[in-house]
Amino acid sequence: MLNVALPKGRLGETVYHRLAAAGFECPSILEKNRRLTFENEEKGVRYFWVKPSDVGIYVERGAADVGIVGKDILLETKPDVYELLDLGLGKCRMCVAGFADFYDDRERSLRVATKFPKIAAGYYESVGRDIDIIKLNGSIEIAPILGLSDVIVDIVETGNTLKENNLAVLQEIVQISARFICNKVSYQFRHAEIERMKDGLLQAEEARQAEKE
Ligand code: PRP
């Protein structure tokens, strides 16, 4: 059995459909219940749902042979894994955002609220700006509104959350999308199976694109 860590939520479901189209279906996964593991012996695959930010840990430690995870999580948690494929799903941008007329007074340290302290620290270090990181766990957009921070570093997908809170993108840091990752030891010992899954994912995407045209 190839153990596959899927990120719980909308991205995970989209990814599962891509894996099913690639020949690794496991229909019981779509039943509405609280189970977390599902297997299809015939296809040699076992799926489990984990919190998106934990996918890298499962794969790094070999509890999962492969997994699907956002590039944001990879950049933030830096797991020791191979990144095999950009799935082109879950596309969004990591950005600095704040009030559109925000003026950065470089005499003061900049207060940055974020769920991604490492990405934020790395970005501001690269531009030589001192910052004070305020680590939050969600609803980041509220921080500048309440004066808790000057700006935020966060994911922007449609831009609706920023717009509806009168905020704007001030800088784009990096483009994000879902990646197919692999445990380093598994890649050595289960190479053929993992490559078959990777190729299947690629072909499923090509077939989907061709259908759209
Ligand atoms: C994410 C992100 C933004 C929002 C961006 O939040 O942190 O708040 O989505 O999406 P948009 O550009 O399409 O509006 P999420 O839904 O994960 O909630 P949380 O960070 O508040 O937990």
CSV table of C-alpha atoms and ligand atoms in Angstrom, one decimal:
chain,number,residue,atom,x,y,z
A,1,MET,CA,0.0,0.0,0.0
A,2,LEU,CA,1.2,3.5,-0.9
A,3,ASN,CA,0.3,5.8,2.0
A,4,VAL,CA,-1.0,9.2,0.8
A,5,ALA,CA,-1.5,12.2,3.1
A,6,LEU,CA,-4.3,14.5,1.8
A,7,PRO,CA,-4.9,17.9,3.2
A,8,LYS,CA,-8.4,18.1,4.8
A,9,GLY,CA,-10.7,20.6,3.0
A,10,ARG,CA,-11.5,21.8,-0.4
A,11,LEU,CA,-8.0,21.4,-1.9
A,12,GLY,CA,-7.8,17.9,-0.6
A,13,GLU,CA,-11.1,16.9,-2.3
A,14,THR,CA,-10.0,18.4,-5.6
A,15,VAL,CA,-6.7,16.6,-5.3
A,16,TYR,CA,-8.5,13.3,-4.6
A,17,HIS,CA,-10.6,13.7,-7.8
A,18,ARG,CA,-7.4,14.2,-9.7
A,19,LEU,CA,-5.9,11.0,-8.1
A,20,ALA,CA,-9.1,9.1,-8.9
A,21,ALA,CA,-8.8,10.3,-12.6
A,22,ALA,CA,-5.2,9.1,-12.5
A,23,GLY,CA,-6.4,5.6,-11.7
A,24,PHE,CA,-6.1,5.6,-7.9
A,25,GLU,CA,-9.7,5.8,-6.9
A,26,CYS,CA,-11.0,4.9,-3.5
A,27,PRO,CA,-14.8,5.7,-3.6
A,28,SER,CA,-15.3,5.2,0.2
A,29,ILE,CA,-13.4,8.5,0.8
A,30,LEU,CA,-16.4,10.5,-0.6
A,31,GLU,CA,-18.8,9.1,2.0
A,32,LYS,CA,-19.9,11.7,4.5
A,33,ASN,CA,-18.5,10.5,7.8
A,34,ARG,CA,-15.7,11.2,10.3
A,35,ARG,CA,-13.3,8.5,9.2
A,36,LEU,CA,-9.8,9.6,8.5
A,37,THR,CA,-8.3,6.7,6.6
A,38,PHE,CA,-9.5,4.9,3.5
A,39,GLU,CA,-8.0,2.2,1.4
A,40,ASN,CA,-8.4,0.5,-2.0
A,41,GLU,CA,-6.4,-2.7,-1.8
A,42,GLU,CA,-6.8,-3.5,-5.5
A,43,LYS,CA,-5.2,-0.1,-6.4
A,44,GLY,CA,-2.6,-0.4,-3.7
A,45,VAL,CA,-3.4,2.9,-2.1
A,46,ARG,CA,-4.3,4.1,1.4
A,47,TYR,CA,-5.4,7.7,1.8
A,48,PHE,CA,-5.7,9.7,5.1
A,49,TRP,CA,-6.9,13.2,5.8
A,50,VAL,CA,-4.6,15.4,7.9
A,51,LYS,CA,-4.5,19.1,8.7
A,52,PRO,CA,-2.9,20.8,5.7
A,53,SER,CA,-0.1,22.2,7.8
A,54,ASP,CA,0.8,18.7,9.0
A,55,VAL,CA,1.2,17.0,5.6
A,56,GLY,CA,4.9,17.8,5.4
A,57,ILE,CA,5.5,16.2,8.9
A,58,TYR,CA,3.7,12.9,7.9
A,59,VAL,CA,5.7,12.7,4.7
A,60,GLU,CA,9.1,13.7,6.2
A,61,ARG,CA,8.8,11.1,8.9
A,62,GLY,CA,7.6,8.4,6.5
A,63,ALA,CA,4.1,7.9,8.0
A,64,ALA,CA,3.0,8.8,4.5
A,65,ASP,CA,5.0,7.9,1.4
A,66,VAL,CA,3.6,10.8,-0.5
A,67,GLY,CA,1.4,13.8,0.1
A,68,ILE,CA,-0.2,16.9,-1.3
A,69,VAL,CA,0.6,20.2,0.3
A,70,GLY,CA,0.5,24.0,-0.5
A,71,LYS,CA,3.8,25.7,-1.4
A,72,ASP,CA,3.0,28.1,1.5
A,73,ILE,CA,3.2,25.3,4.0
A,74,LEU,CA,6.4,24.0,2.4
A,75,LEU,CA,8.1,27.4,2.6
A,76,GLU,CA,6.9,27.9,6.2
A,77,THR,CA,7.7,24.4,7.6
A,78,LYS,CA,10.6,23.4,5.3
A,79,PRO,CA,10.1,19.6,5.6
A,80,ASP,CA,13.0,17.4,4.4
A,81,VAL,CA,11.1,15.8,1.5
A,82,TYR,CA,11.3,15.7,-2.3
A,83,GLU,CA,8.9,18.0,-4.2
A,84,LEU,CA,8.0,16.0,-7.3
A,85,LEU,CA,5.3,18.0,-9.1
A,86,ASP,CA,3.5,21.3,-9.2
A,87,LEU,CA,-0.2,20.3,-9.5
A,88,GLY,CA,-1.2,23.8,-10.6
A,89,LEU,CA,-4.2,23.5,-8.1
A,90,GLY,CA,-5.0,25.8,-5.2
A,91,LYS,CA,-3.3,28.7,-6.9
A,92,CYS,CA,-3.0,31.9,-4.8
A,93,ARG,CA,-0.4,34.5,-3.8
A,94,MET,CA,1.5,35.2,-0.6
A,95,CYS,CA,1.3,39.0,-0.2
A,96,VAL,CA,2.0,41.9,2.1
A,97,ALA,CA,-1.3,43.7,2.6
A,98,GLY,CA,-2.6,46.7,4.5
A,99,PHE,CA,-4.4,50.0,4.0
A,100,ALA,CA,-3.8,51.2,0.4
A,101,ASP,CA,-2.4,54.5,1.6
A,102,PHE,CA,0.0,52.8,4.2
A,103,TYR,CA,3.2,54.8,4.5
A,104,ASP,CA,6.2,52.7,5.9
A,105,ASP,CA,8.1,54.9,8.3
A,106,ARG,CA,11.6,53.2,8.3
A,107,GLU,CA,12.5,55.0,11.5
A,108,ARG,CA,10.3,52.5,13.3
A,109,SER,CA,10.2,48.7,13.3
A,110,LEU,CA,7.3,47.4,11.1
A,111,ARG,CA,4.6,45.4,12.9
A,112,VAL,CA,3.7,42.4,10.7
A,113,ALA,CA,0.8,40.1,11.6
A,114,THR,CA,0.8,36.7,10.0
A,115,LYS,CA,0.2,32.9,10.2
A,116,PHE,CA,3.5,32.5,8.3
A,117,PRO,CA,6.3,34.0,10.5
A,118,LYS,CA,9.1,32.3,8.6
A,119,ILE,CA,8.0,33.4,5.2
A,120,ALA,CA,7.4,37.0,6.6
A,121,ALA,CA,10.8,37.1,8.3
A,122,GLY,CA,12.6,35.7,5.2
A,123,TYR,CA,10.9,38.3,2.9
A,124,TYR,CA,11.7,41.3,5.1
A,125,GLU,CA,15.3,40.1,5.7
A,126,SER,CA,15.7,40.0,1.9
A,127,VAL,CA,14.7,43.6,1.7
A,128,GLY,CA,16.6,44.7,4.8
A,129,ARG,CA,13.6,45.8,6.8
A,130,ASP,CA,13.4,45.3,10.6
A,131,ILE,CA,10.1,43.9,11.7
A,132,ASP,CA,8.2,42.9,14.8
A,133,ILE,CA,6.3,39.7,14.0
A,134,ILE,CA,2.9,39.1,15.5
A,135,LYS,CA,2.0,35.5,15.0
A,136,LEU,CA,-1.8,34.9,14.7
A,137,ASN,CA,-3.8,31.8,13.7
A,138,GLY,CA,-6.5,33.2,11.5
A,139,SER,CA,-8.6,36.2,10.6
A,140,ILE,CA,-5.3,38.0,10.0
A,141,GLU,CA,-7.0,40.9,8.1
A,142,ILE,CA,-8.4,42.2,11.4
A,143,ALA,CA,-5.0,43.0,12.8
A,144,PRO,CA,-4.3,46.3,10.8
A,145,ILE,CA,-8.0,47.3,11.2
A,146,LEU,CA,-7.7,47.2,15.0
A,147,GLY,CA,-4.2,48.7,15.0
A,148,LEU,CA,-2.6,45.5,16.2
A,149,SER,CA,-0.2,45.6,13.2
A,150,ASP,CA,0.9,47.9,10.4
A,151,VAL,CA,0.6,45.3,7.7
A,152,ILE,CA,-0.1,41.6,7.3
A,153,VAL,CA,1.6,38.8,5.3
A,154,ASP,CA,-1.1,36.4,4.2
A,155,ILE,CA,-2.6,34.3,1.4
A,156,VAL,CA,-4.6,36.2,-1.3
A,157,GLU,CA,-6.8,34.0,-3.5
A,158,THR,CA,-9.7,36.0,-5.0
A,159,GLY,CA,-8.8,39.2,-3.1
A,160,ASN,CA,-12.4,39.4,-1.7
A,161,THR,CA,-11.4,39.2,2.0
A,162,LEU,CA,-9.0,42.2,1.5
A,163,LYS,CA,-11.6,44.2,-0.5
A,164,GLU,CA,-14.4,43.6,2.0
A,165,ASN,CA,-12.2,44.8,4.8
A,166,ASN,CA,-10.9,47.9,2.8
A,167,LEU,CA,-7.4,46.5,2.5
A,168,ALA,CA,-5.2,46.1,-0.5
A,169,VAL,CA,-2.1,44.1,-1.7
A,170,LEU,CA,1.0,46.2,-1.1
A,171,GLN,CA,3.6,43.7,-2.3
A,172,GLU,CA,3.5,40.2,-3.8
A,173,ILE,CA,6.0,37.8,-2.1
A,174,VAL,CA,5.5,34.5,-4.0
A,175,GLN,CA,3.0,32.5,-6.1
A,176,ILE,CA,1.6,29.5,-4.4
A,177,SER,CA,0.1,26.2,-5.6
A,178,ALA,CA,-0.3,22.6,-4.5
A,179,ARG,CA,2.7,20.3,-4.7
A,180,PHE,CA,3.1,16.5,-4.8
A,181,ILE,CA,5.7,15.6,-2.3
A,182,CYS,CA,7.5,12.4,-1.4
A,183,ASN,CA,9.4,10.8,1.5
A,184,LYS,CA,13.1,10.5,0.6
A,185,VAL,CA,13.4,6.9,1.7
A,186,SER,CA,10.2,5.9,0.0
A,187,TYR,CA,11.4,7.5,-3.2
A,188,GLN,CA,14.3,5.1,-3.2
A,189,PHE,CA,12.5,1.9,-2.3
A,190,ARG,CA,9.0,2.5,-3.9
A,191,HIS,CA,10.3,4.5,-6.8
A,192,ALA,CA,8.2,2.8,-9.5
A,193,GLU,CA,4.9,3.1,-7.6
A,194,ILE,CA,5.5,6.8,-6.8
A,195,GLU,CA,6.6,7.6,-10.4
A,196,ARG,CA,3.4,5.9,-11.6
A,197,MET,CA,1.3,8.1,-9.4
A,198,LYS,CA,3.2,11.2,-10.5
A,199,ASP,CA,2.8,10.3,-14.2
A,200,GLY,CA,-0.9,9.5,-13.6
A,201,LEU,CA,-1.4,12.9,-12.0
A,202,LEU,CA,0.3,14.6,-15.0
A,203,GLN,CA,-1.8,12.7,-17.5
A,204,ALA,CA,-5.0,13.4,-15.7
A,205,GLU,CA,-4.2,17.1,-15.8
A,206,GLU,CA,-3.3,16.9,-19.5
A,207,ALA,CA,-6.6,15.1,-20.2
A,208,ARG,CA,-8.5,17.8,-18.2
A,209,GLN,CA,-6.8,20.6,-20.2
A,210,ALA,CA,-7.6,18.9,-23.5
A,211,GLU,CA,-11.2,18.5,-22.6
A,212,LYS,CA,-11.4,22.2,-21.8
A,213,GLU,CA,-10.1,23.2,-25.2
B,1,PRP,C1,-7.4,32.6,3.9
B,1,PRP,C2,-6.4,33.8,4.0
B,1,PRP,C3,-7.3,35.0,3.7
B,1,PRP,C4,-8.3,34.4,2.7
B,1,PRP,C5,-7.9,34.9,1.3
B,1,PRP,O1,-8.1,32.5,5.1
B,1,PRP,O2,-5.8,33.8,5.2
B,1,PRP,O3,-7.9,35.4,4.9
B,1,PRP,O4,-8.3,33.0,2.8
B,1,PRP,O5,-8.9,34.4,0.4
B,1,PRP,P1,-9.5,35.4,-0.7
B,1,PRP,O6,-8.5,36.3,-1.3
B,1,PRP,O7,-10.2,34.5,-1.7
B,1,PRP,O8,-10.6,36.3,0.1
B,1,PRP,P2,-8.8,31.2,5.5
B,1,PRP,O9,-10.1,31.1,4.8
B,1,PRP,O10,-7.9,30.1,5.4
B,1,PRP,O11,-9.2,31.6,7.0
B,1,PRP,P3,-8.3,32.0,8.3
B,1,PRP,O12,-6.9,32.4,7.8
B,1,PRP,O13,-9.0,33.2,8.8
B,1,PRP,O14,-8.3,30.9,9.2
